[in-house]
mmCIF file of C-alpha atoms in Angstrom:
data_model
loop_
_atom_site.group_PDB
_atom_site.id
_atom_site.type_symbol
_atom_site.label_atom_id
_atom_site.label_comp_id
_atom_site.label_asym_id
_atom_site.label_seq_id
_atom_site.Cartn_x
_atom_site.Cartn_y
_atom_site.Cartn_z
ATOM 1 C CA UNK A 1 19.853 -17.047 -37.328
ATOM 2 C CA UNK A 2 16.732 -17.332 -35.210
ATOM 3 C CA UNK A 3 13.559 -17.245 -37.290
ATOM 4 C CA UNK A 4 11.605 -14.032 -36.722
ATOM 5 C CA UNK A 5 8.350 -16.029 -36.615
ATOM 6 C CA UNK A 6 9.639 -18.261 -33.828
ATOM 7 C CA UNK A 7 10.908 -15.200 -31.983
ATOM 8 C CA UNK A 8 7.506 -13.534 -32.213
ATOM 9 C CA UNK A 9 5.678 -16.656 -31.006
ATOM 10 C CA UNK A 10 8.051 -17.195 -28.081
ATOM 11 C CA UNK A 11 7.811 -13.538 -27.039
ATOM 12 C CA UNK A 12 4.017 -13.611 -27.406
ATOM 13 C CA UNK A 13 3.557 -16.569 -25.066
ATOM 14 C CA UNK A 14 6.202 -15.284 -22.671
ATOM 15 C CA UNK A 15 4.505 -11.887 -22.602
ATOM 16 C CA UNK A 16 1.081 -13.457 -22.167
ATOM 17 C CA UNK A 17 2.172 -15.527 -19.170
ATOM 18 C CA UNK A 18 4.077 -12.626 -17.655
ATOM 19 C CA UNK A 19 1.291 -10.106 -18.247
ATOM 20 C CA UNK A 20 -1.396 -12.336 -16.761
ATOM 21 C CA UNK A 21 0.769 -13.027 -13.726
ATOM 22 C CA UNK A 22 1.490 -9.333 -13.230
ATOM 23 C CA UNK A 23 -2.082 -8.129 -13.692
ATOM 24 C CA UNK A 24 -3.725 -10.886 -11.676
ATOM 25 C CA UNK A 25 -1.321 -11.304 -8.768
ATOM 26 C CA UNK A 26 1.446 -8.690 -8.887
ATOM 27 C CA UNK A 27 4.001 -11.278 -9.957
ATOM 28 C CA UNK A 28 7.281 -10.156 -11.488
ATOM 29 C CA UNK A 29 7.120 -10.611 -15.259
ATOM 30 C CA UNK A 30 10.700 -11.837 -15.134
ATOM 31 C CA UNK A 31 9.633 -15.052 -13.390
ATOM 32 C CA UNK A 32 8.070 -16.112 -16.690
ATOM 33 C CA UNK A 33 10.009 -14.274 -19.387
ATOM 34 C CA UNK A 34 13.524 -15.147 -18.204
ATOM 35 C CA UNK A 35 13.255 -18.968 -18.346
ATOM 36 C CA UNK A 36 11.321 -18.822 -21.626
ATOM 37 C CA UNK A 37 13.921 -16.648 -23.391
ATOM 38 C CA UNK A 38 16.821 -18.670 -22.010
ATOM 39 C CA UNK A 39 15.241 -22.006 -22.934
ATOM 40 C CA UNK A 40 13.582 -21.367 -26.290
ATOM 41 C CA UNK A 41 15.681 -18.556 -27.773
ATOM 42 C CA UNK A 42 18.979 -19.670 -26.198
ATOM 43 C CA UNK A 43 19.521 -16.140 -24.968
ATOM 44 C CA UNK A 44 22.189 -15.152 -22.498
ATOM 45 C CA UNK A 45 20.537 -15.438 -19.091
ATOM 46 C CA UNK A 46 21.810 -12.106 -17.797
ATOM 47 C CA UNK A 47 20.441 -10.193 -20.775
ATOM 48 C CA UNK A 48 17.203 -12.208 -20.601
ATOM 49 C CA UNK A 49 16.700 -10.967 -17.058
ATOM 50 C CA UNK A 50 17.315 -7.403 -18.227
ATOM 51 C CA UNK A 51 14.711 -7.742 -20.986
ATOM 52 C CA UNK A 52 12.272 -9.358 -18.569
ATOM 53 C CA UNK A 53 12.679 -6.554 -16.042
ATOM 54 C CA UNK A 54 12.274 -3.943 -18.783
ATOM 55 C CA UNK A 55 9.032 -5.650 -19.826
ATOM 56 C CA UNK A 56 7.920 -5.459 -16.209
ATOM 57 C CA UNK A 57 8.134 -1.656 -16.089
ATOM 58 C CA UNK A 58 5.135 -0.688 -18.242
ATOM 59 C CA UNK A 59 3.185 -3.832 -17.346
ATOM 60 C CA UNK A 60 3.448 -3.040 -13.636
ATOM 61 C CA UNK A 61 2.700 0.643 -14.234
ATOM 62 C CA UNK A 62 -0.499 -0.035 -16.193
ATOM 63 C CA UNK A 63 -1.564 -2.612 -13.612
ATOM 64 C CA UNK A 64 -0.937 -0.125 -10.782
ATOM 65 C CA UNK A 65 -3.047 2.424 -12.652
ATOM 66 C CA UNK A 66 -5.978 0.003 -12.885
ATOM 67 C CA UNK A 67 -5.745 -0.958 -9.203
ATOM 68 C CA UNK A 68 -5.410 2.668 -8.179
ATOM 69 C CA UNK A 69 -8.451 3.606 -10.242
ATOM 70 C CA UNK A 70 -10.404 0.997 -8.286
ATOM 71 C CA UNK A 71 -9.051 2.284 -4.944
ATOM 72 C CA UNK A 72 -6.883 -0.788 -4.434
ATOM 73 C CA UNK A 73 -3.512 0.960 -4.092
ATOM 74 C CA UNK A 74 -1.680 2.258 -1.006
ATOM 75 C CA UNK A 75 1.071 4.545 -2.294
ATOM 76 C CA UNK A 76 2.076 6.159 0.995
ATOM 77 C CA UNK A 77 2.894 2.966 2.913
ATOM 78 C CA UNK A 78 4.559 1.439 -0.132
ATOM 79 C CA UNK A 79 7.148 4.210 -0.494
ATOM 80 C CA UNK A 80 9.183 3.115 2.543
ATOM 81 C CA UNK A 81 9.601 -0.405 1.204
ATOM 82 C CA UNK A 82 10.317 0.882 -2.291
ATOM 83 C CA UNK A 83 13.439 2.812 -1.229
ATOM 84 C CA UNK A 84 15.220 -0.228 0.239
ATOM 85 C CA UNK A 85 13.998 -2.407 -2.633
ATOM 86 C CA UNK A 86 15.447 -0.007 -5.222
ATOM 87 C CA UNK A 87 18.861 0.107 -3.558
ATOM 88 C CA UNK A 88 19.242 -3.644 -3.177
ATOM 89 C CA UNK A 89 17.881 -4.370 -6.646
ATOM 90 C CA UNK A 90 21.079 -2.797 -7.983
ATOM 91 C CA UNK A 91 23.179 -4.839 -5.544
ATOM 92 C CA UNK A 92 21.453 -8.048 -6.644
ATOM 93 C CA UNK A 93 21.899 -7.123 -10.304
ATOM 94 C CA UNK A 94 25.654 -6.751 -9.835
ATOM 95 C CA UNK A 95 25.981 -10.056 -7.945
ATOM 96 C CA UNK A 96 24.005 -11.905 -10.639
ATOM 97 C CA UNK A 97 26.465 -10.707 -13.292
ATOM 98 C CA UNK A 98 29.073 -12.955 -11.660
ATOM 99 C CA UNK A 99 27.061 -16.151 -12.212
ATOM 100 C CA UNK A 100 26.753 -18.356 -15.293
ATOM 101 C CA UNK A 101 23.677 -18.981 -17.445
ATOM 102 C CA UNK A 102 22.863 -22.416 -16.032
ATOM 103 C CA UNK A 103 22.621 -21.211 -12.443
ATOM 104 C CA UNK A 104 20.417 -18.225 -13.317
ATOM 105 C CA UNK A 105 18.182 -20.109 -15.759
ATOM 106 C CA UNK A 106 17.615 -22.964 -13.312
ATOM 107 C CA UNK A 107 16.797 -20.564 -10.482
ATOM 108 C CA UNK A 108 14.182 -18.796 -12.619
ATOM 109 C CA UNK A 109 12.420 -22.051 -13.586
ATOM 110 C CA UNK A 110 12.380 -23.187 -9.968
ATOM 111 C CA UNK A 111 10.951 -19.854 -8.838
ATOM 112 C CA UNK A 112 8.199 -20.037 -11.464
ATOM 113 C CA UNK A 113 7.042 -23.459 -10.238
ATOM 114 C CA UNK A 114 7.348 -22.471 -6.581
ATOM 115 C CA UNK A 115 5.174 -19.388 -7.074
ATOM 116 C CA UNK A 116 2.564 -21.452 -8.883
ATOM 117 C CA UNK A 117 2.352 -24.052 -6.124
ATOM 118 C CA UNK A 118 2.027 -21.304 -3.515
ATOM 119 C CA UNK A 119 -0.954 -19.838 -5.373
ATOM 120 C CA UNK A 120 -2.686 -23.233 -5.548
ATOM 121 C CA UNK A 121 -1.957 -24.618 -2.085
ATOM 122 C CA UNK A 122 -2.308 -21.457 -0.029
ATOM 123 C CA UNK A 123 -4.037 -18.574 -1.801
ATOM 124 C CA UNK A 124 -3.754 -15.166 -0.141
ATOM 125 C CA UNK A 125 -7.086 -14.312 1.486
ATOM 126 C CA UNK A 126 -7.359 -11.254 3.763
ATOM 127 C CA UNK A 127 -9.786 -8.357 4.263
ATOM 128 C CA UNK A 128 -9.349 -4.590 4.148
ATOM 129 C CA UNK A 129 -10.312 -4.370 7.804
ATOM 130 C CA UNK A 130 -7.128 -6.248 8.785
ATOM 131 C CA UNK A 131 -4.931 -3.610 7.160
ATOM 132 C CA UNK A 132 -5.189 -1.370 10.242
ATOM 133 C CA UNK A 133 -3.920 -4.054 12.646
ATOM 134 C CA UNK A 134 -0.212 -3.145 12.360
ATOM 135 C CA UNK A 135 1.190 0.060 13.913
ATOM 136 C CA UNK A 136 2.793 2.620 11.613
ATOM 137 C CA UNK A 137 6.216 2.355 13.298
ATOM 138 C CA UNK A 138 6.303 -1.442 13.178
ATOM 139 C CA UNK A 139 5.135 -1.424 9.563
ATOM 140 C CA UNK A 140 7.929 0.985 8.571
ATOM 141 C CA UNK A 141 10.647 -1.162 10.158
ATOM 142 C CA UNK A 142 9.261 -4.326 8.592
ATOM 143 C CA UNK A 143 9.043 -2.628 5.213
ATOM 144 C CA UNK A 144 12.719 -1.633 5.280
ATOM 145 C CA UNK A 145 13.968 -5.077 6.314
ATOM 146 C CA UNK A 146 11.738 -6.926 3.878
ATOM 147 C CA UNK A 147 12.557 -4.443 1.115
ATOM 148 C CA UNK A 148 16.261 -5.299 1.396
ATOM 149 C CA UNK A 149 15.571 -8.995 0.811
ATOM 150 C CA UNK A 150 13.010 -8.413 -1.938
ATOM 151 C CA UNK A 151 15.226 -5.966 -3.812
ATOM 152 C CA UNK A 152 18.225 -8.278 -3.757
ATOM 153 C CA UNK A 153 16.212 -11.208 -5.124
ATOM 154 C CA UNK A 154 14.562 -9.021 -7.778
ATOM 155 C CA UNK A 155 17.942 -7.840 -9.065
ATOM 156 C CA UNK A 156 19.642 -11.211 -8.603
ATOM 157 C CA UNK A 157 17.373 -13.510 -10.624
ATOM 158 C CA UNK A 158 14.760 -11.026 -11.851
ATOM 159 C CA UNK A 159 12.035 -13.129 -10.279
ATOM 160 C CA UNK A 160 10.154 -13.332 -7.029
ATOM 161 C CA UNK A 161 10.212 -9.639 -6.141
ATOM 162 C CA UNK A 162 6.566 -9.003 -6.954
ATOM 163 C CA UNK A 163 5.311 -12.173 -5.326
ATOM 164 C CA UNK A 164 7.471 -11.674 -2.251
ATOM 165 C CA UNK A 165 6.069 -8.175 -1.867
ATOM 166 C CA UNK A 166 2.569 -9.593 -2.165
ATOM 167 C CA UNK A 167 3.284 -12.120 0.583
ATOM 168 C CA UNK A 168 4.909 -9.521 2.817
ATOM 169 C CA UNK A 169 2.105 -6.999 2.329
ATOM 170 C CA UNK A 170 -0.599 -9.569 3.134
ATOM 171 C CA UNK A 171 1.086 -11.822 5.706
ATOM 172 C CA UNK A 172 3.323 -9.364 7.572
ATOM 173 C CA UNK A 173 1.776 -5.938 6.994
ATOM 174 C CA UNK A 174 -1.842 -7.126 6.957
ATOM 175 C CA UNK A 175 -2.954 -5.904 3.524
ATOM 176 C CA UNK A 176 -6.101 -7.041 1.746
ATOM 177 C CA UNK A 177 -5.235 -8.991 -1.424
ATOM 178 C CA UNK A 178 -6.216 -6.528 -4.138
ATOM 179 C CA UNK A 179 -4.666 -3.591 -2.293
ATOM 180 C CA UNK A 180 -1.520 -5.681 -1.806
ATOM 181 C CA UNK A 181 -1.374 -6.499 -5.518
ATOM 182 C CA UNK A 182 -1.905 -2.864 -6.472
ATOM 183 C CA UNK A 183 0.811 -1.684 -4.093
ATOM 184 C CA UNK A 184 3.126 -4.464 -5.218
ATOM 185 C CA UNK A 185 2.913 -3.599 -8.918
ATOM 186 C CA UNK A 186 3.346 0.085 -8.072
ATOM 187 C CA UNK A 187 6.671 -0.692 -6.378
ATOM 188 C CA UNK A 188 7.666 -3.199 -9.070
ATOM 189 C CA UNK A 189 7.367 -0.572 -11.787
ATOM 190 C CA UNK A 190 10.248 1.319 -10.153
ATOM 191 C CA UNK A 191 12.337 -1.676 -9.075
ATOM 192 C CA UNK A 192 12.027 -3.259 -12.521
ATOM 193 C CA UNK A 193 13.210 -0.037 -14.160
ATOM 194 C CA UNK A 194 16.213 0.154 -11.822
ATOM 195 C CA UNK A 195 17.017 -3.527 -12.309
ATOM 196 C CA UNK A 196 16.768 -3.414 -16.096
ATOM 197 C CA UNK A 197 18.964 -0.338 -16.368
ATOM 198 C CA UNK A 198 21.561 -1.995 -14.126
ATOM 199 C CA UNK A 199 21.511 -5.134 -16.257
ATOM 200 C CA UNK A 200 21.873 -3.216 -19.524
ATOM 201 C CA UNK A 201 24.649 -1.037 -18.093
ATOM 202 C CA UNK A 202 26.608 -4.082 -16.907
ATOM 203 C CA UNK A 203 25.696 -6.623 -19.591
ATOM 204 C CA UNK A 204 25.488 -4.410 -22.674
ATOM 205 C CA UNK A 205 22.798 -3.616 -25.265
ATOM 206 C CA UNK A 206 19.997 -6.239 -25.472
ATOM 207 C CA UNK A 207 18.330 -7.730 -28.539
ATOM 208 C CA UNK A 208 16.034 -4.823 -29.454
ATOM 209 C CA UNK A 209 13.549 -6.986 -31.356
ATOM 210 C CA UNK A 210 13.023 -9.363 -28.442
ATOM 211 C CA UNK A 211 12.900 -6.446 -26.015
ATOM 212 C CA UNK A 212 10.220 -4.594 -28.005
ATOM 213 C CA UNK A 213 8.093 -7.709 -28.494
ATOM 214 C CA UNK A 214 8.227 -8.710 -24.835
ATOM 215 C CA UNK A 215 7.387 -5.178 -23.664
ATOM 216 C CA UNK A 216 4.368 -4.879 -25.968
ATOM 217 C CA UNK A 217 2.908 -8.342 -25.304
ATOM 218 C CA UNK A 218 3.453 -8.143 -21.539
ATOM 219 C CA UNK A 219 1.845 -4.700 -21.395
ATOM 220 C CA UNK A 220 -1.163 -5.865 -23.407
ATOM 221 C CA UNK A 221 -1.918 -8.916 -21.245
ATOM 222 C CA UNK A 222 -1.191 -7.110 -17.977
ATOM 223 C CA UNK A 223 -3.781 -4.486 -18.896
ATOM 224 C CA UNK A 224 -6.381 -7.144 -19.679
ATOM 225 C CA UNK A 225 -5.621 -9.116 -16.505
ATOM 226 C CA UNK A 226 -5.699 -6.077 -14.205
ATOM 227 C CA UNK A 227 -9.115 -5.022 -15.476
ATOM 228 C CA UNK A 228 -10.603 -8.437 -14.776
ATOM 229 C CA UNK A 229 -8.708 -8.919 -11.504
ATOM 230 C CA UNK A 230 -10.321 -5.887 -9.913
ATOM 231 C CA UNK A 231 -13.747 -7.433 -10.507
ATOM 232 C CA UNK A 232 -13.022 -11.120 -9.865
ATOM 233 C CA UNK A 233 -12.961 -13.380 -6.821
ATOM 234 C CA UNK A 234 -9.458 -13.362 -5.220
ATOM 235 C CA UNK A 235 -9.382 -17.099 -4.494
ATOM 236 C CA UNK A 236 -10.228 -17.988 -8.081
ATOM 237 C CA UNK A 237 -7.533 -15.636 -9.388
ATOM 238 C CA UNK A 238 -4.903 -17.116 -7.064
ATOM 239 C CA UNK A 239 -5.547 -20.683 -8.139
ATOM 240 C CA UNK A 240 -5.950 -19.973 -11.849
ATOM 241 C CA UNK A 241 -2.638 -18.098 -11.927
ATOM 242 C CA UNK A 242 -1.013 -20.885 -9.917
ATOM 243 C CA UNK A 243 -2.046 -23.524 -12.424
ATOM 244 C CA UNK A 244 -0.645 -21.478 -15.313
ATOM 245 C CA UNK A 245 2.704 -20.957 -13.554
ATOM 246 C CA UNK A 246 3.129 -24.596 -12.559
ATOM 247 C CA UNK A 247 2.309 -25.765 -16.090
ATOM 248 C CA UNK A 248 4.770 -23.283 -17.573
ATOM 249 C CA UNK A 249 7.484 -24.366 -15.145
ATOM 250 C CA UNK A 250 6.930 -28.048 -15.930
ATOM 251 C CA UNK A 251 7.011 -27.437 -19.696
ATOM 252 C CA UNK A 252 10.182 -25.345 -19.585
ATOM 253 C CA UNK A 253 11.891 -27.796 -17.200
ATOM 254 C CA UNK A 254 10.891 -30.723 -19.413
ATOM 255 C CA UNK A 255 12.261 -28.971 -22.496
ATOM 256 C CA UNK A 256 15.555 -28.322 -20.743
ATOM 257 C CA UNK A 257 15.792 -31.967 -19.688
ATOM 258 C CA UNK A 258 15.202 -33.224 -23.224
ATOM 259 C CA UNK A 259 17.760 -30.861 -24.712
#
């Protein structure tokens, strides 16, 4: 039986990485938690994704609250994208139930490293003035189309949804970084809830101890990160988070190779 001390330590570091990523850059907590649980606790990948998404719910909600309090949240224009994301999160969750652990675990590690490199090489840098450059009609259409893709990926591997929303909101819809992060975590709170419920309904009851630990630790670090993120330089936050993600991906990948 897995030692409770090891379980606590693994969940603590998984929650810390996930919470910092969520609070700083709107990243899905599942991009960190899933590969860590699969690799170090030998957990079933499908249930690991469900636990990771459940951890994302409160972490994203508390982050959205902090960004909203600092006027860095656009609820109205995020609702259109959220509807299509919610629907296709459930579709992705069902499709992922048909795959084996190795495919899902490998995809999560790859996504973690890819997100980290994106932060380092090309940090997202925009201004609030650019947010008005896209027409309302064009933005609505883009939000629906992009929401379909984001939702499917979020439900499929439990990773990438938050970061993809961040990229779409800044690169396609012209959002300033902090407003994009705030809007992203607002949407992720709902998509993560839908995804986790779908996973638990299809895959069964999760390990309640691991679930509780991951939820608490992710929430704690997301709160801390969101407070600092609203006061810090965006470029510094992008690169710092990128370094953490790449290091985590390398460590987890190395552990898998050795075992």
